[in-house]
């Protein structure tokens, strides 16, 4: 367990720098209070800068555990597990939580024309990248898994909250969107408790609530994608925003000198071959940023930049394999490059 925890800590892709600050309110002058636990296959840390109490923390982590118990594909008996087990057999009634996540995942699957597909589960399970059983599959195994991937074969009933996978062997995988949903729910719980300033960190999926001070936002460090120990290549300032990063060095396996990252192409069955080594999405909602960080990664640099520029209230930082850094127009004057071996390309 210690070895797995260390691995996850080393692979957290986004670095957050935040410190307490003095304000007029006595409550806000307290040192920040943090709590760290492990859910959803990652290390989760919540830091409160006001309304610090065990009761508030417990409410947040109870909600995160509830979501993990509902949508995890690594646990038996979860709602997602039930949907997958009943593929090709019968519809399964879902909670509002899982139904909302699946509906959002299908929306983004459709937006990407299947480049991002939440039915990629058979392929993800086959490769098992990030797990002890990880392997490079045979071509026959890959071809068979690819036949089971098709988001158009997911039936959802808005009235009954039922979900049905049309073919046996199909599997939903919500790993690219569930953490984003969980981060948004954590923020909702904090707001209901009156919290205005906090950092929610779900293994590199960051939500920065409020601002560091009245005139300054939180400084977020964007990590060098080839460094596992947390060296930031740049930074930017955000207020009431989420920042979610996806990268090829986050999880991978290596065979015969070739590295295979965890972002799998439903069409080829292999990891995406792209010139992007990492991408960070900045948005208002974490569920959107979570899905988009994977979706836009699949599009490559040129199409990815264009896609983000066409979206409202969404910005991005792209890092290419040759250490070029591209930022979308809304980050001009905000992003600061910190490492000399990288170059700001636009």
XYZ file of C-alpha atoms in Angstrom:
346
model
C 0.000 0.000 0.000
C 2.871 2.363 0.872
C 4.489 1.705 -2.495
C 1.204 2.396 -4.339
C 0.631 5.590 -2.354
C 4.156 6.788 -3.157
C 3.597 6.090 -6.856
C 0.381 8.083 -6.892
C 1.991 10.970 -5.062
C 4.827 11.056 -7.574
C 2.478 11.006 -10.533
C 0.225 13.839 -9.442
C 0.561 16.036 -12.474
C -0.453 19.450 -11.201
C 1.371 21.417 -8.532
C -0.505 23.948 -6.436
C 1.238 26.674 -4.493
C -0.908 28.399 -1.926
C -0.279 30.210 1.361
C -2.451 31.852 3.993
C -2.926 35.587 4.000
C -4.122 38.211 6.463
C -7.584 39.695 6.061
C -9.870 41.837 8.160
C -11.840 38.834 9.428
C -10.437 37.149 12.507
C -11.594 33.767 11.224
C -9.669 34.177 7.989
C -6.480 35.004 9.884
C -6.239 31.433 11.159
C -3.725 29.108 9.582
C -5.255 26.998 6.816
C -6.515 23.555 7.809
C -5.968 20.547 5.537
C -7.128 16.951 5.408
C -5.773 14.226 3.131
C -7.294 10.840 2.297
C -7.255 8.412 -0.588
C -10.329 7.902 -2.769
C -10.984 7.242 -6.448
C -7.515 5.763 -6.881
C -5.745 8.983 -5.967
C -4.641 11.164 -3.065
C -7.251 13.807 -2.202
C -6.453 16.923 -0.198
C -8.838 19.676 0.890
C -7.500 22.889 2.443
C -9.807 25.390 4.130
C -8.912 29.056 4.601
C -12.134 29.999 6.366
C -14.858 28.162 8.286
C -12.228 25.658 9.405
C -13.931 22.855 11.318
C -13.974 19.075 11.532
C -17.668 19.143 10.699
C -17.096 20.884 7.370
C -14.227 18.559 6.498
C -16.281 15.480 7.369
C -19.132 16.636 5.124
C -16.763 17.055 2.174
C -15.021 13.720 2.572
C -18.298 11.896 3.223
C -19.538 13.214 -0.136
C -16.333 12.156 -1.906
C -16.536 8.654 -0.422
C -20.187 8.425 -1.447
C -19.298 9.243 -5.057
C -16.397 6.786 -5.048
C -18.676 4.009 -3.781
C -21.158 4.737 -6.566
C -19.031 5.131 -9.696
C -15.721 3.331 -9.126
C -14.988 0.561 -11.632
C -12.321 -0.849 -9.317
C -14.887 -1.824 -6.676
C -17.457 -4.583 -6.873
C -21.110 -3.749 -6.363
C -20.971 -0.125 -7.482
C -23.656 1.205 -9.810
C -21.191 1.325 -12.697
C -20.188 -2.256 -11.964
C -23.871 -3.244 -12.120
C -24.361 -1.505 -15.476
C -21.297 -3.261 -16.903
C -22.338 -6.686 -15.544
C -25.787 -6.282 -17.112
C -24.521 -5.202 -20.524
C -26.659 -6.864 -23.199
C -29.014 -8.176 -20.499
C -31.139 -5.414 -18.956
C -31.223 -1.722 -18.033
C -30.029 -0.700 -14.564
C -31.622 2.059 -12.494
C -29.062 4.651 -11.425
C -28.786 7.303 -8.738
C -28.849 10.925 -9.813
C -25.076 11.034 -9.292
C -24.120 8.239 -11.666
C -26.819 9.157 -14.176
C -25.570 12.753 -14.318
C -21.950 11.658 -14.808
C -22.882 9.198 -17.564
C -25.043 11.796 -19.320
C -22.181 14.305 -19.252
C -19.756 11.673 -20.510
C -22.031 10.871 -23.433
C -22.290 14.571 -24.267
C -18.525 14.825 -24.579
C -18.282 11.505 -26.415
C -20.660 12.940 -29.001
C -18.756 16.249 -29.126
C -15.539 14.404 -29.954
C -17.193 12.071 -32.499
C -15.944 9.127 -30.474
C -12.307 10.139 -30.082
C -13.266 10.441 -26.435
C -15.622 7.580 -25.555
C -16.832 6.549 -22.108
C -17.410 2.981 -23.376
C -13.640 2.540 -23.732
C -13.766 0.305 -20.648
C -12.891 -3.010 -22.391
C -9.740 -1.429 -23.790
C -8.790 0.207 -20.486
C -9.227 -3.099 -18.664
C -7.215 -4.923 -21.310
C -4.186 -2.624 -20.937
C -4.699 -1.992 -17.179
C -2.108 0.793 -17.262
C -1.388 1.999 -13.739
C -2.313 -1.357 -12.189
C -0.054 -4.310 -11.273
C -1.555 -6.411 -14.091
C -0.644 -3.865 -16.794
C 0.498 -5.368 -20.082
C 0.858 -4.686 -23.794
C -1.984 -6.741 -25.315
C -1.846 -8.838 -28.456
C -3.380 -7.471 -31.660
C -6.195 -10.034 -31.462
C -7.028 -8.914 -27.921
C -7.075 -5.293 -29.023
C -9.272 -6.018 -32.056
C -11.803 -7.862 -29.898
C -11.918 -5.079 -27.325
C -12.406 -2.405 -30.000
C -15.607 -4.114 -31.179
C -17.202 -3.374 -27.812
C -16.572 0.393 -27.874
C -19.426 2.550 -29.147
C -21.067 5.319 -27.129
C -24.062 5.205 -29.504
C -24.932 1.837 -27.959
C -25.538 3.355 -24.530
C -29.256 3.815 -23.907
C -30.322 6.258 -21.189
C -33.851 6.920 -19.969
C -34.258 10.408 -18.508
C -37.588 9.525 -16.872
C -36.556 6.334 -15.096
C -32.818 7.139 -14.702
C -31.979 3.782 -16.285
C -28.851 2.993 -18.310
C -28.435 0.061 -20.678
C -25.408 -1.133 -22.653
C -26.672 -2.876 -25.776
C -23.972 -5.556 -26.151
C -22.525 -8.070 -23.713
C -18.953 -7.234 -22.814
C -19.431 -3.465 -23.124
C -18.047 -1.448 -20.199
C -18.367 2.136 -19.094
C -15.216 3.805 -17.807
C -15.804 7.146 -16.112
C -12.212 7.671 -15.024
C -11.857 10.672 -17.303
C -14.796 12.551 -15.822
C -15.733 11.225 -12.362
C -13.035 13.156 -10.477
C -14.262 16.361 -12.067
C -17.804 15.671 -10.914
C -16.496 14.864 -7.430
C -14.516 18.111 -7.259
C -17.606 20.125 -8.201
C -19.642 18.314 -5.540
C -16.967 18.991 -2.925
C -17.103 22.683 -3.808
C -20.905 22.648 -3.595
C -20.743 21.160 -0.098
C -18.172 23.762 0.962
C -20.276 26.637 -0.369
C -23.341 25.344 1.474
C -21.240 25.382 4.664
C -20.332 29.020 4.042
C -16.755 28.410 2.915
C -15.483 31.036 0.491
C -11.751 30.294 0.257
C -10.475 26.753 -0.191
C -8.367 24.479 -2.399
C -9.786 21.115 -3.445
C -7.115 18.822 -4.929
C -8.205 15.471 -6.323
C -4.890 14.052 -7.452
C -4.022 16.955 -9.704
C -7.610 17.941 -10.430
C -7.654 21.349 -8.738
C -10.514 23.627 -7.797
C -9.425 27.001 -6.378
C -12.374 28.526 -4.506
C -12.442 32.258 -4.101
C -9.116 34.070 -4.209
C -5.949 34.398 -2.156
C -6.811 38.004 -1.313
C -9.119 40.729 -2.573
C -6.769 41.703 -5.387
C -4.846 38.459 -6.014
C -5.869 35.001 -7.132
C -4.348 31.625 -6.348
C -1.077 30.791 -8.092
C -1.206 27.394 -9.791
C 1.956 25.708 -11.013
C 1.781 23.710 -14.248
C 4.122 20.764 -13.950
C 6.873 19.708 -16.293
C 5.297 16.579 -17.828
C 8.539 14.593 -17.843
C 9.264 15.240 -14.170
C 7.512 12.955 -11.704
C 8.572 14.824 -8.598
C 6.556 17.980 -9.069
C 8.740 20.555 -10.797
C 6.607 23.307 -12.320
C 7.457 24.596 -15.784
C 5.106 27.559 -15.483
C 2.408 29.174 -13.389
C -0.819 31.110 -13.748
C -3.253 32.923 -11.470
C -6.884 31.892 -11.065
C -9.947 32.905 -9.039
C -12.918 30.565 -8.629
C -11.607 28.302 -11.368
C -10.677 24.688 -11.812
C -7.450 23.491 -13.436
C -7.235 19.902 -14.664
C -4.216 18.346 -16.319
C -3.747 15.251 -18.465
C -0.372 14.014 -19.648
C 1.336 11.049 -21.213
C 3.726 10.577 -18.305
C 0.958 10.467 -15.730
C 0.546 6.694 -16.105
C 2.392 4.440 -18.519
C 4.030 1.061 -19.029
C 7.220 0.319 -20.912
C 8.117 -2.684 -23.058
C 11.150 -3.183 -25.299
C 12.122 0.459 -24.821
C 8.695 1.789 -25.862
C 6.508 3.745 -23.450
C 2.752 3.291 -23.691
C 0.721 6.005 -21.948
C -2.803 5.580 -20.562
C -4.831 7.714 -23.006
C -6.144 5.077 -25.398
C -7.447 5.599 -28.923
C -10.759 3.734 -29.427
C -10.081 3.509 -33.163
C -6.581 1.980 -33.065
C -6.726 0.350 -29.647
C -3.316 1.804 -28.789
C -2.329 4.967 -26.899
C -2.868 8.165 -28.872
C 0.132 9.110 -31.003
C 0.278 12.864 -30.505
C 2.752 15.723 -30.288
C 1.282 16.768 -26.924
C 2.952 15.607 -23.716
C 0.593 17.463 -21.407
C -2.461 19.699 -21.425
C -4.058 21.748 -18.645
C -7.648 22.976 -18.943
C -8.884 26.000 -16.998
C -12.668 26.244 -16.658
C -15.556 27.124 -14.334
C -16.645 23.526 -13.694
C -14.319 20.662 -12.941
C -16.449 18.036 -14.681
C -16.051 19.997 -17.926
C -12.320 20.527 -17.460
C -11.809 16.853 -16.590
C -13.515 15.558 -19.724
C -12.000 18.263 -21.948
C -8.447 17.591 -20.769
C -8.709 14.105 -22.271
C -10.933 15.003 -25.211
C -8.728 17.874 -26.400
C -5.587 15.813 -25.873
C -6.932 13.388 -28.482
C -7.204 16.192 -31.059
C -3.521 17.129 -31.085
C -2.058 20.612 -30.842
C -3.508 22.469 -33.830
C -7.070 21.170 -33.616
C -6.962 21.273 -29.824
C -6.015 24.952 -29.748
C -8.779 25.774 -32.204
C -11.352 23.803 -30.215
C -10.537 25.602 -26.967
C -10.529 29.019 -28.629
C -14.052 28.307 -29.876
C -15.303 27.582 -26.331
C -16.559 30.141 -23.838
C -14.896 30.383 -20.416
C -12.370 27.659 -21.234
C -8.602 28.166 -21.541
C -5.697 25.764 -21.922
C -1.950 25.286 -21.649
C -0.457 22.807 -24.135
C 3.013 21.301 -23.658
C 4.507 19.531 -26.673
C 7.014 16.706 -26.795
C 9.746 19.139 -27.924
C 9.168 21.387 -24.870
C 7.180 24.093 -26.598
C 4.390 25.675 -24.526
C 1.257 27.020 -26.209
C -1.437 28.978 -24.386
C -4.906 30.034 -25.486
C -5.726 33.709 -25.954
C -7.379 34.223 -22.575
C -4.157 33.354 -20.738
C -2.027 35.986 -22.453
C -0.408 38.115 -19.773
C -1.295 35.571 -17.080
C 0.875 32.520 -17.758
C 4.482 32.765 -16.538
C 7.201 30.412 -17.818
C 9.499 29.192 -15.034
C 11.966 26.830 -16.736
C 14.613 27.825 -19.275
C 14.509 24.541 -21.201
C 10.913 25.254 -22.257
C 9.884 27.901 -24.758
C 6.652 29.872 -24.916
C 5.685 29.382 -28.541
C 2.820 31.853 -28.889
